[in-house]
Amino acid sequence: MTAEALKRPPVPLPKPSPDEEAALPPGFSPEPEVPDSATPYAPPLDADTGTPADENEGTVYLVSRLVKDGDPLDRGMMWRVYSDKRDTEGKLTLVANATGGDAEFRLDPGTYLVHAGFGYAGSTTRIQVEPGRVNTRTIVLDAGGLKLDAELAENRPLDADEVKFDVYANETRGETGAAGARRLVASKAGIGTMLRLNAGSYYVVSKYGAVNAVVRADIKVQPGKLTEATVYHKAARITLKLVNEPGGEALANTEWSLLTPGGDQLAESVGAFPSFILAEGDYAVVAKNHDQIFNREFSVESGIDREVEVLALKRN
């Protein structure tokens, strides 16, 4: 099932919570292996020269902005400094890290890769450290935010515990700019979760329940802005009962198979009152109890939660 997302006008991106973790790109080791010569923050600079007190090392001072003309970020950043040499497993070794806003590192001379992470947004920069010198860099993340909501098509709110979002980046292929494979960026994000992302186009998959109530939409994230979008599901909660007569007690120890009209299996369950969230449409159900098999066809209308009874008609 496909639907367009309703997008509100983008607003300035709020500041992140102090404990928000930044995503790490593939191939980068998350575990620090900090040698004695690399410390998270630089020592005081010499007041006369502006150079590190230890002239055998260099200092890197890092500042980040969402957009070129934006204010420096004072929280939510995860700075990671890597050696530019890969280990035997093909990973880059983390030599220093810091969190918060701006950051300073004292490092041995050499070439390093700096990853600036802001939520799921990030940028990697190569820097050169020279002895006795300060290298100041401003990293422009070109990032924004995405906040997702989901409702029924009748503008009725959904149980937040029943809705999850997967967010994919729409990758491009080579110099042609053609669409490539989608890359999963965020998995099982909840309603109202703030996702900080690199600016660009994203493919959002919203799943309501665990069966087939799925909505997909393409959403664009603008740099320095928060994009809020609501997707609309057409679905309802159906509870199944096997009964001896209409309105009767549900029979326990019943095995259930939920099917499409064509006979494809969607879900299974065991019990007296199995409950499923289903997309609007037609279905068939098979109930097995004490080696007897019973079935029924039924329809689901969006927003109408109800019980569906299957009559246990005895065969002669």
PDB file of C-alpha atoms in Angstrom, residues 7-252:
ATOM      1  CA  LYS A   7       4.449  17.528   5.098  1.00  0.00           C
ATOM      2  CA  ARG A   8       4.258  20.645   7.247  1.00  0.00           C
ATOM      3  CA  PRO A   9       6.432  23.662   6.356  1.00  0.00           C
ATOM      4  CA  PRO A  10       9.988  23.082   7.633  1.00  0.00           C
ATOM      5  CA  VAL A  11      10.928  24.938  10.819  1.00  0.00           C
ATOM      6  CA  PRO A  12      14.345  25.586  12.426  1.00  0.00           C
ATOM      7  CA  LEU A  13      15.933  22.401  13.709  1.00  0.00           C
ATOM      8  CA  PRO A  14      15.768  22.196  17.542  1.00  0.00           C
ATOM      9  CA  LYS A  15      18.846  21.449  19.593  1.00  0.00           C
ATOM     10  CA  PRO A  16      19.447  17.762  20.324  1.00  0.00           C
ATOM     11  CA  SER A  17      19.264  16.205  23.747  1.00  0.00           C
ATOM     12  CA  PRO A  18      22.664  16.103  25.476  1.00  0.00           C
ATOM     13  CA  ASP A  19      22.865  12.309  25.319  1.00  0.00           C
ATOM     14  CA  GLU A  20      21.959  11.838  21.651  1.00  0.00           C
ATOM     15  CA  GLU A  21      24.361   9.393  19.987  1.00  0.00           C
ATOM     16  CA  ALA A  22      25.751   9.938  16.515  1.00  0.00           C
ATOM     17  CA  ALA A  23      25.601   7.238  13.868  1.00  0.00           C
ATOM     18  CA  LEU A  24      28.842   5.798  12.544  1.00  0.00           C
ATOM     19  CA  PRO A  25      29.476   5.052   8.841  1.00  0.00           C
ATOM     20  CA  PRO A  26      30.554   1.561   7.680  1.00  0.00           C
ATOM     21  CA  GLY A  27      34.240   0.725   7.926  1.00  0.00           C
ATOM     22  CA  PHE A  28      34.872   2.892  10.970  1.00  0.00           C
ATOM     23  CA  SER A  29      35.695   1.153  14.239  1.00  0.00           C
ATOM     24  CA  PRO A  30      33.494   2.370  17.139  1.00  0.00           C
ATOM     25  CA  GLU A  31      35.925   1.298  19.864  1.00  0.00           C
ATOM     26  CA  PRO A  32      38.684   3.740  20.857  1.00  0.00           C
ATOM     27  CA  GLU A  33      42.270   2.588  20.787  1.00  0.00           C
ATOM     28  CA  VAL A  34      43.874   5.703  22.196  1.00  0.00           C
ATOM     29  CA  PRO A  35      47.670   5.756  22.400  1.00  0.00           C
ATOM     30  CA  ASP A  36      49.357   7.763  25.157  1.00  0.00           C
ATOM     31  CA  SER A  37      50.262  10.480  22.688  1.00  0.00           C
ATOM     32  CA  ALA A  38      46.631  11.279  21.749  1.00  0.00           C
ATOM     33  CA  THR A  39      44.347  12.950  24.275  1.00  0.00           C
ATOM     34  CA  PRO A  40      40.739  14.056  23.801  1.00  0.00           C
ATOM     35  CA  TYR A  41      41.477  17.712  24.502  1.00  0.00           C
ATOM     36  CA  ALA A  42      44.508  19.893  23.827  1.00  0.00           C
ATOM     37  CA  PRO A  43      46.724  21.371  26.534  1.00  0.00           C
ATOM     38  CA  PRO A  44      46.798  25.148  26.959  1.00  0.00           C
ATOM     39  CA  LEU A  45      48.323  26.979  24.012  1.00  0.00           C
ATOM     40  CA  ASP A  46      51.371  29.145  24.398  1.00  0.00           C
ATOM     41  CA  ALA A  47      50.018  32.670  24.972  1.00  0.00           C
ATOM     42  CA  ASP A  48      52.657  34.313  22.775  1.00  0.00           C
ATOM     43  CA  THR A  49      52.694  32.032  19.749  1.00  0.00           C
ATOM     44  CA  GLY A  50      49.286  30.303  19.773  1.00  0.00           C
ATOM     45  CA  THR A  51      51.023  26.966  19.303  1.00  0.00           C
ATOM     46  CA  PRO A  52      50.815  23.831  21.485  1.00  0.00           C
ATOM     47  CA  ALA A  53      53.107  23.784  24.500  1.00  0.00           C
ATOM     48  CA  ASP A  54      54.637  20.533  23.207  1.00  0.00           C
ATOM     49  CA  GLU A  55      56.039  21.441  19.796  1.00  0.00           C
ATOM     50  CA  ASN A  56      56.440  17.765  18.860  1.00  0.00           C
ATOM     51  CA  GLU A  57      52.646  17.510  18.587  1.00  0.00           C
ATOM     52  CA  GLY A  58      49.967  19.417  16.728  1.00  0.00           C
ATOM     53  CA  THR A  59      46.518  20.594  17.791  1.00  0.00           C
ATOM     54  CA  VAL A  60      43.284  20.250  15.851  1.00  0.00           C
ATOM     55  CA  TYR A  61      40.414  22.578  16.759  1.00  0.00           C
ATOM     56  CA  LEU A  62      37.036  21.573  15.300  1.00  0.00           C
ATOM     57  CA  VAL A  63      33.774  23.493  14.945  1.00  0.00           C
ATOM     58  CA  SER A  64      30.579  22.335  13.208  1.00  0.00           C
ATOM     59  CA  ARG A  65      27.607  24.075  11.628  1.00  0.00           C
ATOM     60  CA  LEU A  66      24.423  22.701  10.075  1.00  0.00           C
ATOM     61  CA  VAL A  67      24.706  25.150   7.168  1.00  0.00           C
ATOM     62  CA  LYS A  68      27.464  27.474   6.021  1.00  0.00           C
ATOM     63  CA  ASP A  69      26.012  30.631   7.587  1.00  0.00           C
ATOM     64  CA  GLY A  70      24.515  28.914  10.648  1.00  0.00           C
ATOM     65  CA  ASP A  71      25.543  29.178  14.275  1.00  0.00           C
ATOM     66  CA  PRO A  72      28.148  26.731  15.603  1.00  0.00           C
ATOM     67  CA  LEU A  73      26.617  23.631  17.175  1.00  0.00           C
ATOM     68  CA  ASP A  74      27.155  23.616  20.921  1.00  0.00           C
ATOM     69  CA  ARG A  75      25.790  20.139  21.696  1.00  0.00           C
ATOM     70  CA  GLY A  76      24.889  16.818  20.119  1.00  0.00           C
ATOM     71  CA  MET A  77      28.151  16.375  18.219  1.00  0.00           C
ATOM     72  CA  MET A  78      30.230  13.200  18.235  1.00  0.00           C
ATOM     73  CA  TRP A  79      33.785  13.804  17.035  1.00  0.00           C
ATOM     74  CA  ARG A  80      35.915  10.802  16.119  1.00  0.00           C
ATOM     75  CA  VAL A  81      39.521  11.010  14.906  1.00  0.00           C
ATOM     76  CA  TYR A  82      40.935   8.029  12.989  1.00  0.00           C
ATOM     77  CA  SER A  83      44.318   7.067  11.698  1.00  0.00           C
ATOM     78  CA  ASP A  84      44.222   7.085   7.897  1.00  0.00           C
ATOM     79  CA  LYS A  85      45.800   3.603   7.819  1.00  0.00           C
ATOM     80  CA  ARG A  86      43.463   0.600   7.853  1.00  0.00           C
ATOM     81  CA  ASP A  87      44.102  -2.434  10.045  1.00  0.00           C
ATOM     82  CA  THR A  88      44.247  -6.067   8.892  1.00  0.00           C
ATOM     83  CA  GLU A  89      40.433  -6.229   8.940  1.00  0.00           C
ATOM     84  CA  GLY A  90      40.135  -3.190   6.700  1.00  0.00           C
ATOM     85  CA  LYS A  91      38.878  -0.886   9.461  1.00  0.00           C
ATOM     86  CA  LEU A  92      40.133   2.504  10.494  1.00  0.00           C
ATOM     87  CA  THR A  93      41.503   2.751  14.035  1.00  0.00           C
ATOM     88  CA  LEU A  94      39.948   5.332  16.338  1.00  0.00           C
ATOM     89  CA  VAL A  95      42.660   7.315  18.125  1.00  0.00           C
ATOM     90  CA  ALA A  96      40.594   9.998  19.905  1.00  0.00           C
ATOM     91  CA  ASN A  97      36.996  11.132  20.355  1.00  0.00           C
ATOM     92  CA  ALA A  98      34.913  13.833  22.026  1.00  0.00           C
ATOM     93  CA  THR A  99      31.249  14.773  22.436  1.00  0.00           C
ATOM     94  CA  GLY A 100      29.372  18.037  22.826  1.00  0.00           C
ATOM     95  CA  GLY A 101      29.966  21.092  20.642  1.00  0.00           C
ATOM     96  CA  ASP A 102      33.407  22.173  19.442  1.00  0.00           C
ATOM     97  CA  ALA A 103      36.439  19.995  20.247  1.00  0.00           C
ATOM     98  CA  GLU A 104      40.235  20.108  20.482  1.00  0.00           C
ATOM     99  CA  PHE A 105      42.657  17.221  20.008  1.00  0.00           C
ATOM    100  CA  ARG A 106      46.420  16.980  20.562  1.00  0.00           C
ATOM    101  CA  LEU A 107      47.879  14.509  18.075  1.00  0.00           C
ATOM    102  CA  ASP A 108      51.176  13.245  16.733  1.00  0.00           C
ATOM    103  CA  PRO A 109      52.094  14.659  13.315  1.00  0.00           C
ATOM    104  CA  GLY A 110      50.471  12.835  10.436  1.00  0.00           C
ATOM    105  CA  THR A 111      47.302  12.447   8.402  1.00  0.00           C
ATOM    106  CA  TYR A 112      43.963  11.708  10.059  1.00  0.00           C
ATOM    107  CA  LEU A 113      40.317  11.287   9.142  1.00  0.00           C
ATOM    108  CA  VAL A 114      37.828  13.228  11.262  1.00  0.00           C
ATOM    109  CA  HIS A 115      34.236  12.037  11.355  1.00  0.00           C
ATOM    110  CA  ALA A 116      31.754  14.658  12.562  1.00  0.00           C
ATOM    111  CA  GLY A 117      28.524  12.928  13.618  1.00  0.00           C
ATOM    112  CA  PHE A 118      25.236  14.636  14.440  1.00  0.00           C
ATOM    113  CA  GLY A 119      22.547  12.028  15.007  1.00  0.00           C
ATOM    114  CA  TYR A 120      22.293  10.104  11.728  1.00  0.00           C
ATOM    115  CA  ALA A 121      23.996  12.957   9.851  1.00  0.00           C
ATOM    116  CA  GLY A 122      27.723  12.956   9.378  1.00  0.00           C
ATOM    117  CA  SER A 123      30.687  14.207   7.417  1.00  0.00           C
ATOM    118  CA  THR A 124      34.247  12.881   7.093  1.00  0.00           C
ATOM    119  CA  THR A 125      37.230  15.198   6.520  1.00  0.00           C
ATOM    120  CA  ARG A 126      40.916  14.451   6.001  1.00  0.00           C
ATOM    121  CA  ILE A 127      43.263  16.658   8.037  1.00  0.00           C
ATOM    122  CA  GLN A 128      47.012  17.073   8.247  1.00  0.00           C
ATOM    123  CA  VAL A 129      48.612  17.549  11.671  1.00  0.00           C
ATOM    124  CA  GLU A 130      51.968  19.339  11.779  1.00  0.00           C
ATOM    125  CA  PRO A 131      54.231  19.622  14.830  1.00  0.00           C
ATOM    126  CA  GLY A 132      53.813  22.800  16.856  1.00  0.00           C
ATOM    127  CA  ARG A 133      50.904  24.091  14.779  1.00  0.00           C
ATOM    128  CA  VAL A 134      47.146  24.520  15.271  1.00  0.00           C
ATOM    129  CA  ASN A 135      44.835  23.284  12.524  1.00  0.00           C
ATOM    130  CA  THR A 136      41.379  24.919  12.845  1.00  0.00           C
ATOM    131  CA  ARG A 137      38.547  23.423  10.808  1.00  0.00           C
ATOM    132  CA  THR A 138      34.859  24.324  10.491  1.00  0.00           C
ATOM    133  CA  ILE A 139      32.783  21.372   9.316  1.00  0.00           C
ATOM    134  CA  VAL A 140      29.552  22.226   7.483  1.00  0.00           C
ATOM    135  CA  LEU A 141      27.274  19.212   7.882  1.00  0.00           C
ATOM    136  CA  ASP A 142      24.571  20.280   5.415  1.00  0.00           C
ATOM    137  CA  ALA A 143      22.053  18.488   7.662  1.00  0.00           C
ATOM    138  CA  GLY A 144      18.469  18.826   8.794  1.00  0.00           C
ATOM    139  CA  GLY A 145      15.870  16.935  10.787  1.00  0.00           C
ATOM    140  CA  LEU A 146      12.894  14.669  10.188  1.00  0.00           C
ATOM    141  CA  LYS A 147      10.023  14.056  12.599  1.00  0.00           C
ATOM    142  CA  LEU A 148       7.431  11.449  11.637  1.00  0.00           C
ATOM    143  CA  ASP A 149       3.844  10.800  12.675  1.00  0.00           C
ATOM    144  CA  ALA A 150       1.176   8.334  11.553  1.00  0.00           C
ATOM    145  CA  GLU A 151      -2.613   8.421  11.661  1.00  0.00           C
ATOM    146  CA  LEU A 152      -5.566   6.594  10.191  1.00  0.00           C
ATOM    147  CA  ALA A 153      -6.957   8.105   7.020  1.00  0.00           C
ATOM    148  CA  GLU A 154      -9.819   9.458   9.129  1.00  0.00           C
ATOM    149  CA  ASN A 155      -7.340  11.680  11.044  1.00  0.00           C
ATOM    150  CA  ARG A 156      -7.462   9.382  14.040  1.00  0.00           C
ATOM    151  CA  PRO A 157      -4.226   8.949  16.034  1.00  0.00           C
ATOM    152  CA  LEU A 158      -2.626   5.521  16.228  1.00  0.00           C
ATOM    153  CA  ASP A 159      -1.117   3.721  19.196  1.00  0.00           C
ATOM    154  CA  ALA A 160       2.504   4.845  19.109  1.00  0.00           C
ATOM    155  CA  ASP A 161       3.668   1.401  20.283  1.00  0.00           C
ATOM    156  CA  GLU A 162       2.183  -0.190  17.152  1.00  0.00           C
ATOM    157  CA  VAL A 163       3.906   2.055  14.560  1.00  0.00           C
ATOM    158  CA  LYS A 164       7.545   1.905  13.441  1.00  0.00           C
ATOM    159  CA  PHE A 165       9.400   3.681  10.644  1.00  0.00           C
ATOM    160  CA  ASP A 166      12.332   2.556   8.518  1.00  0.00           C
ATOM    161  CA  VAL A 167      14.132   5.393   6.756  1.00  0.00           C
ATOM    162  CA  TYR A 168      16.235   4.785   3.638  1.00  0.00           C
ATOM    163  CA  ALA A 169      18.545   7.197   1.840  1.00  0.00           C
ATOM    164  CA  ASN A 170      17.895   7.495  -1.883  1.00  0.00           C
ATOM    165  CA  GLU A 171      21.420   6.923  -3.178  1.00  0.00           C
ATOM    166  CA  THR A 172      22.638   8.132  -6.588  1.00  0.00           C
ATOM    167  CA  ARG A 173      24.854   6.144  -8.901  1.00  0.00           C
ATOM    168  CA  GLY A 174      28.068   7.667 -10.259  1.00  0.00           C
ATOM    169  CA  GLU A 175      28.350  10.854 -12.260  1.00  0.00           C
ATOM    170  CA  THR A 176      25.064  10.252 -14.066  1.00  0.00           C
ATOM    171  CA  GLY A 177      23.013  11.020 -10.956  1.00  0.00           C
ATOM    172  CA  ALA A 178      20.801   7.998 -11.639  1.00  0.00           C
ATOM    173  CA  ALA A 179      19.006   6.391  -8.717  1.00  0.00           C
ATOM    174  CA  GLY A 180      20.911   3.594  -7.016  1.00  0.00           C
ATOM    175  CA  ALA A 181      20.162   1.139  -4.236  1.00  0.00           C
ATOM    176  CA  ARG A 182      18.450   2.485  -1.119  1.00  0.00           C
ATOM    177  CA  ARG A 183      20.542   2.432   2.057  1.00  0.00           C
ATOM    178  CA  LEU A 184      18.889   1.859   5.424  1.00  0.00           C
ATOM    179  CA  VAL A 185      19.655   4.851   7.648  1.00  0.00           C
ATOM    180  CA  ALA A 186      17.306   4.442  10.626  1.00  0.00           C
ATOM    181  CA  SER A 187      15.418   1.299  11.644  1.00  0.00           C
ATOM    182  CA  LYS A 188      12.246   0.983  13.748  1.00  0.00           C
ATOM    183  CA  ALA A 189      12.056   4.667  14.662  1.00  0.00           C
ATOM    184  CA  GLY A 190       8.990   5.577  16.698  1.00  0.00           C
ATOM    185  CA  ILE A 191       6.343   8.237  16.264  1.00  0.00           C
ATOM    186  CA  GLY A 192       7.707  11.656  17.195  1.00  0.00           C
ATOM    187  CA  THR A 193      11.362  10.572  17.149  1.00  0.00           C
ATOM    188  CA  MET A 194      13.715  13.302  15.968  1.00  0.00           C
ATOM    189  CA  LEU A 195      15.980  11.984  13.210  1.00  0.00           C
ATOM    190  CA  ARG A 196      18.946  14.213  12.373  1.00  0.00           C
ATOM    191  CA  LEU A 197      19.903  13.456   8.789  1.00  0.00           C
ATOM    192  CA  ASN A 198      22.068  14.705   5.966  1.00  0.00           C
ATOM    193  CA  ALA A 199      20.018  16.918   3.666  1.00  0.00           C
ATOM    194  CA  GLY A 200      18.491  15.018   0.770  1.00  0.00           C
ATOM    195  CA  SER A 201      15.696  12.712  -0.320  1.00  0.00           C
ATOM    196  CA  TYR A 202      14.595   9.795   1.852  1.00  0.00           C
ATOM    197  CA  TYR A 203      12.278   6.839   1.362  1.00  0.00           C
ATOM    198  CA  VAL A 204      10.157   6.219   4.470  1.00  0.00           C
ATOM    199  CA  VAL A 205       8.378   2.933   5.216  1.00  0.00           C
ATOM    200  CA  SER A 206       5.767   3.071   7.986  1.00  0.00           C
ATOM    201  CA  LYS A 207       4.533  -0.254   9.395  1.00  0.00           C
ATOM    202  CA  TYR A 208       1.416  -0.363  11.570  1.00  0.00           C
ATOM    203  CA  GLY A 209       1.236  -3.659  13.420  1.00  0.00           C
ATOM    204  CA  ALA A 210       3.098  -6.773  12.357  1.00  0.00           C
ATOM    205  CA  VAL A 211       1.260  -8.014   9.260  1.00  0.00           C
ATOM    206  CA  ASN A 212       0.589  -5.928   6.155  1.00  0.00           C
ATOM    207  CA  ALA A 213      -0.480  -2.391   7.112  1.00  0.00           C
ATOM    208  CA  VAL A 214       2.395  -0.570   5.379  1.00  0.00           C
ATOM    209  CA  VAL A 215       2.632   2.939   3.929  1.00  0.00           C
ATOM    210  CA  ARG A 216       5.544   4.276   1.876  1.00  0.00           C
ATOM    211  CA  ALA A 217       6.456   7.865   1.050  1.00  0.00           C
ATOM    212  CA  ASP A 218       9.319   9.936  -0.374  1.00  0.00           C
ATOM    213  CA  ILE A 219      10.299  12.865   1.867  1.00  0.00           C
ATOM    214  CA  LYS A 220      12.913  15.570   1.381  1.00  0.00           C
ATOM    215  CA  VAL A 221      15.025  16.867   4.283  1.00  0.00           C
ATOM    216  CA  GLN A 222      16.224  20.456   3.948  1.00  0.00           C
ATOM    217  CA  PRO A 223      19.516  21.691   5.453  1.00  0.00           C
ATOM    218  CA  GLY A 224      19.118  23.509   8.761  1.00  0.00           C
ATOM    219  CA  LYS A 225      15.376  22.779   8.920  1.00  0.00           C
ATOM    220  CA  LEU A 226      13.057  20.330  10.665  1.00  0.00           C
ATOM    221  CA  THR A 227      10.649  18.571   8.296  1.00  0.00           C
ATOM    222  CA  GLU A 228       7.516  17.141   9.960  1.00  0.00           C
ATOM    223  CA  ALA A 229       5.513  14.567   8.005  1.00  0.00           C
ATOM    224  CA  THR A 230       2.432  12.465   8.727  1.00  0.00           C
ATOM    225  CA  VAL A 231       1.639   9.245   6.858  1.00  0.00           C
ATOM    226  CA  TYR A 232      -1.916   7.912   6.704  1.00  0.00           C
ATOM    227  CA  HIS A 233      -2.787   4.253   7.100  1.00  0.00           C
ATOM    228  CA  LYS A 234      -5.946   2.503   5.950  1.00  0.00           C
ATOM    229  CA  ALA A 235      -6.229  -0.348   8.427  1.00  0.00           C
ATOM    230  CA  ALA A 236      -8.106  -1.754  11.425  1.00  0.00           C
ATOM    231  CA  ARG A 237      -7.627  -4.196  14.289  1.00  0.00           C
ATOM    232  CA  ILE A 238      -9.404  -7.527  13.836  1.00  0.00           C
ATOM    233  CA  THR A 239      -9.924 -10.046  16.642  1.00  0.00           C
ATOM    234  CA  LEU A 240     -10.798 -13.615  15.641  1.00  0.00           C
ATOM    235  CA  LYS A 241     -13.071 -16.018  17.560  1.00  0.00           C
ATOM    236  CA  LEU A 242     -14.059 -19.602  16.901  1.00  0.00           C
ATOM    237  CA  VAL A 243     -17.559 -20.106  18.336  1.00  0.00           C
ATOM    238  CA  ASN A 244     -20.223 -22.836  18.373  1.00  0.00           C
ATOM    239  CA  GLU A 245     -22.959 -20.249  17.787  1.00  0.00           C
ATOM    240  CA  PRO A 246     -23.105 -16.531  16.957  1.00  0.00           C
ATOM    241  CA  GLY A 247     -22.149 -14.513  20.010  1.00  0.00           C
ATOM    242  CA  GLY A 248     -20.940 -17.631  21.823  1.00  0.00           C
ATOM    243  CA  GLU A 249     -17.828 -18.194  23.912  1.00  0.00           C
ATOM    244  CA  ALA A 250     -14.534 -18.399  22.056  1.00  0.00           C
ATOM    245  CA  LEU A 251     -13.050 -21.882  21.855  1.00  0.00           C
ATOM    246  CA  ALA A 252      -9.598 -22.236  23.384  1.00  0.00           C
TER     247      ALA A 252
END
